[in-house]
XYZ file of C-alpha atoms in Angstrom:
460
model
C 0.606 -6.099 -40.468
C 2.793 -3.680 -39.105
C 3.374 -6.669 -35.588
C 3.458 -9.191 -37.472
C 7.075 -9.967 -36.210
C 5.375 -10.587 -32.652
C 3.554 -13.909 -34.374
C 5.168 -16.948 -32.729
C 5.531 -18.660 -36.426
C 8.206 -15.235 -36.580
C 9.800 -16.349 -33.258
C 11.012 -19.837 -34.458
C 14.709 -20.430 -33.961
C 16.735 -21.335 -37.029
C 19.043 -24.679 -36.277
C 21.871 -23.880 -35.044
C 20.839 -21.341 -32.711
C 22.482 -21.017 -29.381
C 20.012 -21.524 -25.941
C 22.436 -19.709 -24.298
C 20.905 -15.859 -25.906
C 17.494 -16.892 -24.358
C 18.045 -16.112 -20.496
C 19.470 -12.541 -21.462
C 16.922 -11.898 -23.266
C 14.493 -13.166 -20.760
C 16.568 -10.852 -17.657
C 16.520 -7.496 -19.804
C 12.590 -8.037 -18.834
C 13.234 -9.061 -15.454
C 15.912 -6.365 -14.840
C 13.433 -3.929 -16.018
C 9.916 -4.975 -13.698
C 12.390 -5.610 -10.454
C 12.343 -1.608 -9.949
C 9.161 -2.679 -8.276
C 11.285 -3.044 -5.433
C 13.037 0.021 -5.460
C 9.643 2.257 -4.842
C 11.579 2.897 -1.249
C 13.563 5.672 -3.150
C 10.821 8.060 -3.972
C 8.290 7.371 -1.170
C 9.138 9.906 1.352
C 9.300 12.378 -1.823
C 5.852 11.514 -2.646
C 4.445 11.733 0.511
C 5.425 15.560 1.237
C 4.511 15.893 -2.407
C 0.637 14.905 -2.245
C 0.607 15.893 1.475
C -0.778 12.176 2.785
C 0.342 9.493 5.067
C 3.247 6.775 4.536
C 0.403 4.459 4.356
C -1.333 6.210 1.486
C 1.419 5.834 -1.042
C 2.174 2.583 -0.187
C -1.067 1.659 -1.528
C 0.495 2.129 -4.812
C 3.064 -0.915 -4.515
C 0.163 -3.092 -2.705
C -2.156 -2.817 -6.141
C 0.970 -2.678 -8.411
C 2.003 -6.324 -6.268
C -2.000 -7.701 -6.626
C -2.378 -6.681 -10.379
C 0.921 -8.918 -10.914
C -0.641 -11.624 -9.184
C -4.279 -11.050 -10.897
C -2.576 -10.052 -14.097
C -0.341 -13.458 -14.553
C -3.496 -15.756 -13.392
C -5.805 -14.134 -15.897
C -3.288 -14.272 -18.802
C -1.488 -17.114 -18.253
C -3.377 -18.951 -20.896
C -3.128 -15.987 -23.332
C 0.666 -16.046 -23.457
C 1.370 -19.761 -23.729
C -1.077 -19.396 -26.727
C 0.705 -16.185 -28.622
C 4.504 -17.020 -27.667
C 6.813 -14.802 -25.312
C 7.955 -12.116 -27.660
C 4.364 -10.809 -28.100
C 3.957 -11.428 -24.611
C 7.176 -9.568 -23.574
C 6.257 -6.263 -26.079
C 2.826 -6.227 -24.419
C 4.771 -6.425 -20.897
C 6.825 -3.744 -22.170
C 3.960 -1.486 -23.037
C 1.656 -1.621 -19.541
C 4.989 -0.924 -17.604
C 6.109 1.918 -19.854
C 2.946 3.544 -19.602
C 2.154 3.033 -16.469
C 5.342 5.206 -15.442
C 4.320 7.512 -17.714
C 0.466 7.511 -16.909
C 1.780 7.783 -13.206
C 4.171 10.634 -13.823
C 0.602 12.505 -15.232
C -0.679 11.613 -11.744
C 2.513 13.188 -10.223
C 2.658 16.550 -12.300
C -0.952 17.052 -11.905
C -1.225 16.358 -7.877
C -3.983 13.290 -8.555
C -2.837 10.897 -6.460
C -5.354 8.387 -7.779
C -3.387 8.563 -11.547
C -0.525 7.223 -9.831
C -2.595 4.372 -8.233
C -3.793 3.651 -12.008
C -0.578 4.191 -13.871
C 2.229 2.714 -11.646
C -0.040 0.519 -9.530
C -2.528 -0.874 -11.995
C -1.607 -0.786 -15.495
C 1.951 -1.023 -14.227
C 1.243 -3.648 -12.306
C -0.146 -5.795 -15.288
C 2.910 -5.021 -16.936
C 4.594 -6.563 -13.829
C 2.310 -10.053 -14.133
C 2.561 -10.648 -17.818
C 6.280 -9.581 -17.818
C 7.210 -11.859 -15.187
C 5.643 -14.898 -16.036
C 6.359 -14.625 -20.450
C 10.128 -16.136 -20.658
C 8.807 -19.367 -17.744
C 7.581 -21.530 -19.891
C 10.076 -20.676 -23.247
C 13.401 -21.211 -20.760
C 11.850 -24.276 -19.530
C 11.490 -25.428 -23.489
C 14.914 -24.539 -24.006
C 16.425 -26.035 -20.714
C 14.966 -29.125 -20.532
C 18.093 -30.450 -19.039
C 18.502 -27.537 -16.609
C 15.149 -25.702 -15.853
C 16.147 -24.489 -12.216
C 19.725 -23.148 -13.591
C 17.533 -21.502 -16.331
C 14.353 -19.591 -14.621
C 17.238 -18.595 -12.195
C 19.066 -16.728 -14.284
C 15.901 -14.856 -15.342
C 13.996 -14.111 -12.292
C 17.119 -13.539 -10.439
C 16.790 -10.308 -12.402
C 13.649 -9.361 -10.799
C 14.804 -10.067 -7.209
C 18.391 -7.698 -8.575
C 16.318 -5.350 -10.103
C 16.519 -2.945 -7.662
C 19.877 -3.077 -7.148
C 20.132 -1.513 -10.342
C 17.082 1.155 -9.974
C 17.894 2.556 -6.651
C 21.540 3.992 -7.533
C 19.958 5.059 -10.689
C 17.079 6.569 -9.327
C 18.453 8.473 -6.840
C 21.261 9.622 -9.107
C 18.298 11.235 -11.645
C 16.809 12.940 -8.634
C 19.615 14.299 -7.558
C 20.322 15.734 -11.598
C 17.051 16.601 -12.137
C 16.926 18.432 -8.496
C 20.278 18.348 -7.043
C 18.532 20.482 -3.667
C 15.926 18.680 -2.956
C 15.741 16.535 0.358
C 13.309 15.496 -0.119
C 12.965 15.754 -4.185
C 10.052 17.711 -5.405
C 7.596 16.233 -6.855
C 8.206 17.343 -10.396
C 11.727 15.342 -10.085
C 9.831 12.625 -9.518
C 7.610 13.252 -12.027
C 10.651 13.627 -14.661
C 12.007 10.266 -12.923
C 9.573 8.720 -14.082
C 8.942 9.769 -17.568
C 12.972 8.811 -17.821
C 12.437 5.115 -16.867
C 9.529 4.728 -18.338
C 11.381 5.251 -21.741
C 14.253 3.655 -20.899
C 12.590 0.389 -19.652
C 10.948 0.445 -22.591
C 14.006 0.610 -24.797
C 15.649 -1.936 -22.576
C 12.665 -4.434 -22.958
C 12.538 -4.490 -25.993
C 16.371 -6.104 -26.472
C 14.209 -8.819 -24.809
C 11.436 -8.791 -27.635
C 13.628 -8.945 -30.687
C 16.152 -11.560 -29.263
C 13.707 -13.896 -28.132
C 13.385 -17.569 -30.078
C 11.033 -20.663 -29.063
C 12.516 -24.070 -30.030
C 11.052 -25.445 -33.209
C 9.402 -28.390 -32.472
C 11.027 -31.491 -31.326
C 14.366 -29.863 -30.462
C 16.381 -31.082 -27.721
C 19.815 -29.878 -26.957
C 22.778 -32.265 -27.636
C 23.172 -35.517 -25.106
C 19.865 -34.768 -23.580
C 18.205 -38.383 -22.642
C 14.555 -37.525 -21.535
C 14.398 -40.916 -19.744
C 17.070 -39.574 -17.401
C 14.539 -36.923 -16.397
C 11.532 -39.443 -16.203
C 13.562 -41.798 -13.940
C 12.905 -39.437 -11.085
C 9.781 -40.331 -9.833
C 8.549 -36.943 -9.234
C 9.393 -35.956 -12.983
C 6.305 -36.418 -15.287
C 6.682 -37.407 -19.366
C 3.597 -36.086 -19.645
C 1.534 -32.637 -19.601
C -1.286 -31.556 -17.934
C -3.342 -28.450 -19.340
C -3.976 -25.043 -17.199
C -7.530 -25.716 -16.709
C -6.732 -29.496 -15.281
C -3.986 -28.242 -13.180
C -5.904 -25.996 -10.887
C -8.215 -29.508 -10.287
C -5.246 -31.039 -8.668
C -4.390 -31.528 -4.738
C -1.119 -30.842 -6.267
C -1.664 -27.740 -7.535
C -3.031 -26.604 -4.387
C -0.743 -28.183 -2.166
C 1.985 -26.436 -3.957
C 0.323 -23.004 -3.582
C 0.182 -23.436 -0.064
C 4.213 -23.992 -0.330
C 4.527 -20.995 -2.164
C 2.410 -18.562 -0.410
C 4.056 -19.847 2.892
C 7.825 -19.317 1.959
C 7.361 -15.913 0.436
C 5.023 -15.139 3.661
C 7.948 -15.602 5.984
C 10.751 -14.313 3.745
C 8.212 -10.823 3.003
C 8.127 -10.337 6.764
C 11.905 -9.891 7.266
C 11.967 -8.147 3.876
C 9.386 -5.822 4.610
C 10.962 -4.037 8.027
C 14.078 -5.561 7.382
C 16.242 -1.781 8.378
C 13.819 -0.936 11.795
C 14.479 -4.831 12.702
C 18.004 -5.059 12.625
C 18.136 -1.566 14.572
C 15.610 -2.703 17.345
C 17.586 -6.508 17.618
C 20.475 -4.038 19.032
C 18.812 -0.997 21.084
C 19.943 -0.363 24.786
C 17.278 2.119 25.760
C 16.953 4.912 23.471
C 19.974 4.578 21.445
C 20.523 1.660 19.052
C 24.417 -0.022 18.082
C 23.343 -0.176 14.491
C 23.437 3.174 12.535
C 21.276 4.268 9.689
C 23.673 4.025 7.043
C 24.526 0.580 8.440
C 20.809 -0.461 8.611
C 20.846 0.802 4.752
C 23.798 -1.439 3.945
C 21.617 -4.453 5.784
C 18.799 -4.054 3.397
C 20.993 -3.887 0.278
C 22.814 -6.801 1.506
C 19.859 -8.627 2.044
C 18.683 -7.353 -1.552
C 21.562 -9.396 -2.476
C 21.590 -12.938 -0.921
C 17.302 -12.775 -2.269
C 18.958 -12.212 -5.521
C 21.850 -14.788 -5.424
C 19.231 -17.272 -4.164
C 16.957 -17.395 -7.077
C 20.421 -18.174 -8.775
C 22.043 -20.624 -6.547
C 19.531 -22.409 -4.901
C 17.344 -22.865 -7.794
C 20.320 -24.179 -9.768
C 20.847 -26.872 -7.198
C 17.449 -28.413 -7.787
C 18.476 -29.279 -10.756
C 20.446 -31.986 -9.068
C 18.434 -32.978 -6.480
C 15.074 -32.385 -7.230
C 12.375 -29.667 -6.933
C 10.638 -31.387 -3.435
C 14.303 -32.348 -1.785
C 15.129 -28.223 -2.607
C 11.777 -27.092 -0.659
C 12.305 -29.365 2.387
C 15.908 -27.342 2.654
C 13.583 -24.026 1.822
C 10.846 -24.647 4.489
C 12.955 -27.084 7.057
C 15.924 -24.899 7.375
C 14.293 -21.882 6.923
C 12.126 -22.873 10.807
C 15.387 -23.578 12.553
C 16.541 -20.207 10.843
C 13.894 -18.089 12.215
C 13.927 -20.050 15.573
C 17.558 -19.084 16.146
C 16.608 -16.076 15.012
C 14.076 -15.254 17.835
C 15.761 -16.655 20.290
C 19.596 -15.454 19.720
C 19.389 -13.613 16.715
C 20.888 -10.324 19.289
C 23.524 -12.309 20.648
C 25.950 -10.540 17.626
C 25.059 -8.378 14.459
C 26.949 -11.144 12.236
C 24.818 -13.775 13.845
C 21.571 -11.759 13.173
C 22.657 -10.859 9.458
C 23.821 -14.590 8.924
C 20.733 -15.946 9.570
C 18.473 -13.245 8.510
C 20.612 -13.462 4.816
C 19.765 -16.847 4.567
C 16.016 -16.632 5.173
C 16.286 -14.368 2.274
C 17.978 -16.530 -0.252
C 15.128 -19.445 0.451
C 12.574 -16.315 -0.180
C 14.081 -15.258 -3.326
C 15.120 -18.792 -4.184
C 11.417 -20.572 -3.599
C 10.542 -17.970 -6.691
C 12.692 -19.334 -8.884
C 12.847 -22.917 -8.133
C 8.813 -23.300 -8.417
C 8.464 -23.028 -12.432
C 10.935 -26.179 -12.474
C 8.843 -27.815 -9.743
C 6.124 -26.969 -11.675
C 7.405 -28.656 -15.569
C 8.073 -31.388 -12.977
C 4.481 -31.957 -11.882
C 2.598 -30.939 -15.066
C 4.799 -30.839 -17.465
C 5.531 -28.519 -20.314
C 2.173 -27.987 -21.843
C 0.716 -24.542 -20.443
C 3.237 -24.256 -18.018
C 3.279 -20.554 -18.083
C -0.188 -20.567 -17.547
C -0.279 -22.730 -14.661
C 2.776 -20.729 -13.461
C 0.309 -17.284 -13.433
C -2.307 -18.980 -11.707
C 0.338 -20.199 -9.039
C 1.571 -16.877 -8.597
C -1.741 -15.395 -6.775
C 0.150 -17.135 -3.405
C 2.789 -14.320 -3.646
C -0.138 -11.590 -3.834
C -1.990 -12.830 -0.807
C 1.833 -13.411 0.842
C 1.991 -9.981 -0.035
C -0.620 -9.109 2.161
C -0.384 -11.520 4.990
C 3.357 -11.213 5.716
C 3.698 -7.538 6.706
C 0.013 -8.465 8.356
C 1.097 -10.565 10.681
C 4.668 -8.695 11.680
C 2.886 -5.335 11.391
C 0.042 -6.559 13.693
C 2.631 -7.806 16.781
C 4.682 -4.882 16.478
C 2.039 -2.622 17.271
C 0.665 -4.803 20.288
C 4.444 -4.339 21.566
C 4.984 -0.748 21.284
C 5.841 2.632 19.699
C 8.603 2.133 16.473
C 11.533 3.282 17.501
C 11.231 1.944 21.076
C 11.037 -1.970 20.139
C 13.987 -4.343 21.373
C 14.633 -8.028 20.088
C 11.922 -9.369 22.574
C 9.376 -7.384 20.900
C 10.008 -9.433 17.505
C 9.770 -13.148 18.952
C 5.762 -13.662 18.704
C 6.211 -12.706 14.877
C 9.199 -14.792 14.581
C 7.487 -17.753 16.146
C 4.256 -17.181 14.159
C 6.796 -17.849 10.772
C 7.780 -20.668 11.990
C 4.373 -22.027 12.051
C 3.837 -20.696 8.767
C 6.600 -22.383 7.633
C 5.290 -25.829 9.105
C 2.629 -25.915 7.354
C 4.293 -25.263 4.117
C 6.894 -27.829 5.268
C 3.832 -30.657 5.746
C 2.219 -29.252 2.101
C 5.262 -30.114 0.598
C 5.582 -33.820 1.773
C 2.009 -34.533 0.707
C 2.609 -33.846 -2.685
C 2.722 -37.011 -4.924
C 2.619 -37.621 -8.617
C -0.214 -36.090 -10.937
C -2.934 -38.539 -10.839
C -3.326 -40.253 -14.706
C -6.631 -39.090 -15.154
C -5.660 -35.187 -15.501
C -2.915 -35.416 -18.028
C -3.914 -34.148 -21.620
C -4.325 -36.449 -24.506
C -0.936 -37.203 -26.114
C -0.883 -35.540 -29.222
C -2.193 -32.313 -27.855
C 0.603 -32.244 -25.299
C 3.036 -33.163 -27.971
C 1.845 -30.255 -29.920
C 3.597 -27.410 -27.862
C 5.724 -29.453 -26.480
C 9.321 -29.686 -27.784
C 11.069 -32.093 -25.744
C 9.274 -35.301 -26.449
C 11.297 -37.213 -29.325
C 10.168 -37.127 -32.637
């Protein structure tokens, strides 16, 4: 068969083969499906170009953000059973065309083929994309999981850090006038990344390897990992996992960090404008209130890296009390004297953002922790419907008190607090999920051999 390279028996690594070509592999997907955060570049453009309201095209990165969610819960299964390189190709192949089914939408003026291409089958791409190198980087990094999914979905949180100067440097080629670009620049935008994501993905597909079975790397003593009490030698299937309190419990940490971090992140350059208006006039300029947001892009990037990487050292649950316990007194400074000085405000609001970006990539470790590595990436998916209904409920909630307060463009720091304060009960709860969660229970852990069968770090 012409794909028969995509068969996991194809994907076996060869002894001798370094770990270390794994996470690259794993961030040219990530890289790619983090443009979903660069949307901001094109929006205006699209708006004069179908002739509809800011809220209209938004709609497009709401269904592309719920199809991830949907799309990695419904799949999860599916690509722990075929492997990550047919997993990544298939990732590669929704995201491709949905640039390129949304570009149709873009030349033709139907609105509602953008919705499909970029937000739906894009947004599939997004889901299985995001979640295929989890489980394979855990395999590989059995010592280091946290340093390891960091690496990788650090790239999604930097992804846009890439897209945006690229982006706006093919609009400007492709109509060096425009302000805002027409729509066929767009259009051709588009078509261009839709190739070259492609291209870039599949670097990903070819160099990707699963660890042939019983593998561990060199000096790695499992019982080191099993001494930690919250560390399981076990593995609990997909279909168990979502049976658990712990499962649940850990959901409700999830959706609650990304809730708070998604509010700041969502009105992140109006906020720090408003924190430091007199009157009419603001201190903070719109190039400056730019810089903020890319800045911010930054420390959600550098969190999934850093933060992550600590829990390696002390533990998945001891990481998430820092997440959700400094992240309240964060927000509470934040409300209260977060206009006192713009360094203050970015400080603080910098650091909210590396727990946001950092609770992403510190849960897959959390998660081998709890059920092991049997179906991870499956039970990963399913996890990953609390960032689609974060999705929703965090610009909800700071949406809804801004526009009991007043007009945008008229709101000061006081007009923020009520939001601010609602986080931090957001974050309490996620704070009290968090301690509650104990041990799988013995009765949901999958029979030994079955575990043992796609699991490589249990000795042989």
């Amino acid at each position: 068969m012409a794909l028969s390279f995509l068969d996991q028996r194809h994907t076996v690594a060869k002894p001798g083969y370094n770990r270390w070509l794994i996470p690259p592999a794993a961030l040219a997907v990530h890289l790619c499906i983090g443009q979903a955060y660069a949307t901001s570049v094109y929006k205006t453009a699209l708006v004069e170009h179908f002739d509809v309201s800011l809220t209209a095209i938004g709609v497009i990165f709401s269904i592309a953000i719920v199809m991830l969610g949907a799309s990695a819960a419904v799949m999860g299964t599916w690509v722990d059973r075929v492997g990550p390189r047919r997993a990544m190709f298939t990732a590669a192949c929704f995201w491709a065309s949905g640039f390129l089914v949304g570009a149709l939408g873009i030349a033709t003026g139907q609105l509602w083929l953008v919705y499909l291409g970029y937000g739906f089958i894009g947004g599939i791409g997004l889901g299985i994309g995001y979640i295929s190198p989890v489980s394979t980087l855990i395999k590989w990094f059995p010592d280091r999981p946290g340093l390891a999914t960091g690496m990788a979905i650090m790239g999604f949180g930097g992804g846009a850090l890439v897209a945006s100067p690229l982006s706006r440097r093919l609009l400007s080629l492709y109509d060096p006038d425009g302000s805002p670009p027409s729509g066929t620049a767009v259009a051709l935008l588009f078509v261009t990344l839709g190739v070259a994501y492609f291209l870039v993905m599949m670097l990903g597909v070819f160099n990707v390897r699963v660890p042939a079975p019983g593998w561990r790397p060199p000096g790695f003593d499992p019982a080191l990992q099993r001494s930690r009490t919250m560390v399981t030698a076990r593995s609990v299937s997909a279909a168990s996992a979502i049976r658990t309190p712990q499962f649940w419990l850990l959901w409700t940490v999830l959706f609650c960090n990304v809730t708070a971090g998604i509010g700041i992140l969502e009105q992140a350059g109006p906020m720090i404008s408003d924190f430091f208006r007199s009157g009419a006039s603001t201190s903070v300029s719109a190039t400056e209130a730019a810089g903020f947001v890319g800045l911010l892009s930054m420390f959600n990037m550098a969190g999934r890296f850093v933060w992550s990487s600590t829990s390696d050292y002390i533990g998945s649950k001891p990481t998430y009390v820092g997440y959700l316990g400094v992240g309240m007194a964060a927000y509470i400074l934040l409300a209260l004297f977060g206009d006192a000085s713009t360094a203050f405000f970015i400080a603080l609001a910098a650091l909210i953002l590396s727990f946001y970006g950092g609770g992403f990539a510190t849960v897959p470790a959390y998660l081998r922790d709890l059920f092991g590595t049997y179906q991870v990436g499956a039970i990963h998916g399913r996890l990953l419907t609390a960032w689609s209904a974060a999705g929703i409920a965090g610009p909800l909630i700071v949406n809804r008190f801004l526009d009991a307060r007043g007009e945008p463009g008229a709101l000061v720091a006081a007009d923020y607090r009520p939001a601010l304060f609602t986080m931090v009960g957001v974050l309490a709860v996620g704070f009290a999920a968090n301690l509650f969660i104990r041990p799988v229970a013995e009765r949901h852990y999958a029979p030994e051999t079955k575990s043992h069968a796609t699991d490589p770090s249990p000795a042989t």
